[in-house]
């Protein structure tokens, strides 16, 4: 089946630093990837849609200058949390949709970010 | 707008009990419907899906039938196991390219021996 990986799985950083999270589709090409944020015991909140070779589309209320998304290839998208603050601490999950036109999204295992 | 409503949890069942997690949706047109499962500390895994009315998705003993007349996609399992303890999310996908997913709030299930 389709596998999506994320790296790192855990990251702890100091306030003011930037953190990069990678999302890779391992056995398929993902023309579209998605970034979600999940707060404890809550559902997923879509942050942005990332299309290979073009700018990401951000959901309302998500700061594009704070959450930089780059989808440089058909198998890799990165999310950079710039100048992280404690309120950015969360569980970040990416997903990918393959280029075959199916609607199913395949999710990565998530990255837990803790900003001190 | 499109939305998904799930029964609130948490749900606690004894092993081998029957499970039902209700899910209803609001959407125009013909969305695809999904159930995802999230085990502790992990991302979401696709459990099953149905893409048109009256379709039944099934996997690992779980089933859900796409009921357009009642706009529902209830998840059922005849005999739960301890390993089924997780959070279950109902979701719908609609749009020209299926990019937009709408998730329910999730239902936490704990199965006790």
Coordinates of C-alpha atoms in Angstrom, one line a residue:
Chain A
X1 CA 0.0 0.0 0.0
X2 CA 0.9 3.6 -0.2
X3 CA 3.3 4.7 2.5
X4 CA 4.0 8.3 3.7
X5 CA 6.8 9.0 6.0
X6 CA 7.6 12.0 8.2
X7 CA 10.8 13.2 9.7
X8 CA 11.5 13.8 12.5
X9 CA 8.9 12.1 14.6
X10 CA 9.7 14.2 17.6
X11 CA 11.3 17.6 17.9
X12 CA 12.0 19.9 20.9
X13 CA 13.3 23.3 20.2
X14 CA 13.8 26.7 21.9
X15 CA 11.5 29.6 21.3
X16 CA 12.6 31.7 18.3
X17 CA 14.2 28.9 16.3
X18 CA 12.9 27.4 13.1
X19 CA 12.0 23.8 12.6
X20 CA 11.7 21.9 9.4
X21 CA 9.5 18.8 9.0
X22 CA 9.8 16.5 6.0
X23 CA 7.0 14.5 4.4
X24 CA 7.8 11.9 1.8
X25 CA 5.7 9.5 -0.3
X26 CA 7.8 6.4 -0.4
X27 CA 6.2 4.3 -3.1
X28 CA 4.2 6.7 -5.2
X29 CA 4.4 10.1 -6.7
X30 CA 2.3 12.7 -4.8
X31 CA 1.2 15.6 -6.9
X32 CA -0.6 17.0 -3.9
X33 CA 0.3 16.9 -0.3
X34 CA -1.5 18.3 2.7
X35 CA -0.4 19.6 6.0
X36 CA -2.6 19.2 9.1
X37 CA -2.3 20.3 12.7
X38 CA -3.9 18.3 15.5
X39 CA -4.4 19.6 19.0
X40 CA -4.7 17.1 21.9
X41 CA -8.0 15.1 21.7
X42 CA -9.2 17.1 18.8
X43 CA -9.6 16.5 15.1
X44 CA -7.3 17.5 12.3
X45 CA -7.2 21.0 11.1
X46 CA -6.1 21.5 7.5
X47 CA -3.4 24.1 7.3
X48 CA -2.4 24.1 3.7
X49 CA -2.4 22.2 0.4
X50 CA 0.9 21.8 -1.3
X51 CA 1.2 21.2 -5.0
X52 CA 4.4 20.1 -6.6
X53 CA 6.1 23.0 -8.4
X54 CA 3.8 25.7 -7.3
X55 CA 2.9 27.8 -4.2
X56 CA 1.0 26.2 -1.4
X57 CA -2.6 27.2 -0.8
X58 CA -3.2 28.1 2.8
X59 CA -6.4 27.8 4.8
X60 CA -7.9 30.9 6.3
X61 CA -6.2 31.9 9.5
X62 CA -3.0 30.1 8.8
X63 CA 0.0 32.4 8.5
X64 CA 1.9 31.6 5.3
X65 CA 5.0 33.5 6.5
X66 CA 5.2 31.5 9.6
X67 CA 4.5 28.1 8.2
X68 CA 6.6 27.8 5.0
X69 CA 5.7 25.0 2.7
X70 CA 7.9 23.7 -0.1
X71 CA 6.9 20.9 -2.5
X72 CA 10.1 20.6 -4.5
X73 CA 9.5 17.2 -5.9
X74 CA 6.8 14.6 -6.5
X75 CA 7.9 12.7 -3.3
X76 CA 8.8 15.4 -0.9
X77 CA 7.1 18.3 0.8
X78 CA 8.5 20.3 3.7
X79 CA 6.9 22.4 6.4
X80 CA 9.1 24.9 8.2
X81 CA 7.8 26.5 11.3
X82 CA 9.7 29.8 11.5
X83 CA 10.4 31.6 14.8
X84 CA 8.6 29.0 16.7
X85 CA 6.7 29.9 19.9
X86 CA 5.2 27.7 22.6
X87 CA 1.8 28.1 21.1
X88 CA 3.1 26.3 17.9
X89 CA 3.6 23.2 19.9
X90 CA 1.3 20.6 18.3
X91 CA 1.1 17.4 16.4
X92 CA 1.7 18.0 12.7
X93 CA 0.5 15.4 10.2
X94 CA 1.0 15.4 6.4
X95 CA -0.9 13.4 3.9
X96 CA -0.5 12.7 0.2
X97 CA -2.7 12.0 -2.7
X98 CA -1.3 10.1 -5.5
X99 CA -1.4 11.3 -9.1
X100 CA -3.8 8.6 -10.2
X101 CA -6.8 10.7 -9.5
X102 CA -8.0 8.9 -6.5
X103 CA -9.5 10.8 -3.6
X104 CA -7.9 8.8 -0.8
X105 CA -5.3 10.6 1.2
X106 CA -2.5 8.6 2.8
X107 CA -1.2 10.0 6.1
X108 CA 2.2 10.2 7.6
X109 CA 2.8 9.1 11.2
X110 CA 3.0 12.7 12.4
X111 CA 5.6 14.9 14.0
X112 CA 5.2 16.1 17.5
X113 CA 6.7 19.5 18.1
X114 CA 7.4 21.0 21.5
X115 CA 8.6 24.5 21.7
X116 CA 10.1 25.5 25.0
Chain B
X1 CA -21.1 24.0 4.0
X2 CA -19.8 20.4 4.1
X3 CA -19.4 18.8 7.5
X4 CA -19.2 15.6 9.3
X5 CA -20.8 14.9 12.7
X6 CA -19.6 12.0 14.8
X7 CA -20.9 10.6 18.0
X8 CA -19.0 11.9 21.0
X9 CA -16.9 9.6 23.0
X10 CA -15.2 8.2 24.8
X11 CA -16.6 4.8 24.2
X12 CA -15.6 1.9 26.5
X13 CA -16.5 -1.7 25.6
X14 CA -15.6 -5.1 26.8
X15 CA -13.8 -7.4 24.5
X16 CA -16.1 -9.2 22.0
X17 CA -18.8 -6.6 22.3
X18 CA -20.6 -5.1 19.3
X19 CA -19.4 -1.7 18.2
X20 CA -21.3 1.1 16.5
X21 CA -19.8 4.6 16.0
X22 CA -22.3 6.9 14.4
X23 CA -21.4 9.3 11.6
X24 CA -23.6 11.6 9.6
X25 CA -22.6 14.1 7.0
X26 CA -23.8 17.2 5.3
X27 CA -22.7 17.8 1.7
X28 CA -24.1 18.7 -1.7
X29 CA -23.6 16.2 -4.5
X30 CA -22.0 12.9 -4.0
X31 CA -19.0 12.9 -1.6
X32 CA -16.8 9.9 -0.9
X33 CA -16.8 8.8 2.7
X34 CA -14.0 7.4 4.8
X35 CA -13.1 6.0 8.2
X36 CA -9.6 6.6 9.5
X37 CA -8.1 5.1 12.7
X38 CA -5.4 6.7 14.8
X39 CA -3.5 4.6 17.3
X40 CA -1.9 6.3 20.2
X41 CA 1.1 8.5 19.1
X42 CA 0.6 7.7 15.5
X43 CA -0.8 9.3 12.3
X44 CA -4.0 8.3 10.7
X45 CA -4.5 5.1 8.8
X46 CA -7.2 4.5 6.3
X47 CA -9.6 1.9 7.6
X48 CA -12.2 1.8 4.9
X49 CA -14.0 3.9 2.4
X50 CA -17.1 4.1 0.1
X51 CA -17.4 6.2 -2.9
X52 CA -21.1 6.0 -3.8
X53 CA -24.5 5.4 -2.3
X54 CA -25.1 1.9 -1.0
X55 CA -21.5 0.9 -1.2
X56 CA -20.2 -1.0 1.8
X57 CA -16.6 -0.5 2.9
X58 CA -15.0 -3.2 5.0
X59 CA -11.6 -4.0 6.5
X60 CA -10.3 -5.9 9.5
X61 CA -13.9 -6.9 10.5
X62 CA -15.1 -3.3 10.4
X63 CA -17.9 -2.3 8.1
X64 CA -19.7 0.9 7.1
X65 CA -22.4 1.4 4.5
X66 CA -22.9 4.7 2.6
X67 CA -26.6 5.6 3.2
X68 CA -27.5 8.6 1.1
X69 CA -31.1 8.6 2.3
X70 CA -30.0 9.1 5.9
X71 CA -26.7 10.8 5.0
X72 CA -24.9 8.4 7.3
X73 CA -21.8 6.2 7.3
X74 CA -21.9 4.4 10.6
X75 CA -18.9 2.2 11.6
X76 CA -19.7 -1.3 13.0
X77 CA -17.8 -4.3 14.2
X78 CA -19.3 -7.4 15.5
X79 CA -16.7 -8.3 18.0
X80 CA -14.1 -5.8 19.2
X81 CA -10.6 -6.7 20.5
X82 CA -8.3 -4.9 22.8
X83 CA -6.1 -4.0 19.8
X84 CA -9.0 -2.0 18.4
X85 CA -8.5 0.6 21.0
X86 CA -7.9 3.9 19.1
X87 CA -9.5 7.1 17.9
X88 CA -11.7 6.7 14.9
X89 CA -12.4 9.6 12.5
X90 CA -15.1 9.8 9.9
X91 CA -14.3 12.0 6.9
X92 CA -15.8 13.1 3.6
X93 CA -14.1 14.1 0.5
X94 CA -15.7 16.3 -2.1
X95 CA -14.5 18.7 -4.8
X96 CA -13.2 18.4 -8.3
X97 CA -10.0 16.8 -7.3
X98 CA -11.0 15.4 -3.9
X99 CA -8.5 17.7 -2.2
X100 CA -10.8 18.9 0.5
X101 CA -11.3 16.6 3.4
X102 CA -13.7 17.3 6.2
X103 CA -13.1 15.3 9.4
X104 CA -15.3 14.6 12.3
X105 CA -14.1 15.3 15.8
X106 CA -13.0 11.7 16.3
X107 CA -14.4 9.0 18.7
X108 CA -12.1 7.4 21.2
X109 CA -12.6 3.7 21.7
X110 CA -11.2 1.7 24.6
X111 CA -11.7 -2.0 24.7
X112 CA -11.1 -3.7 28.0
X113 CA -10.3 -7.4 28.4

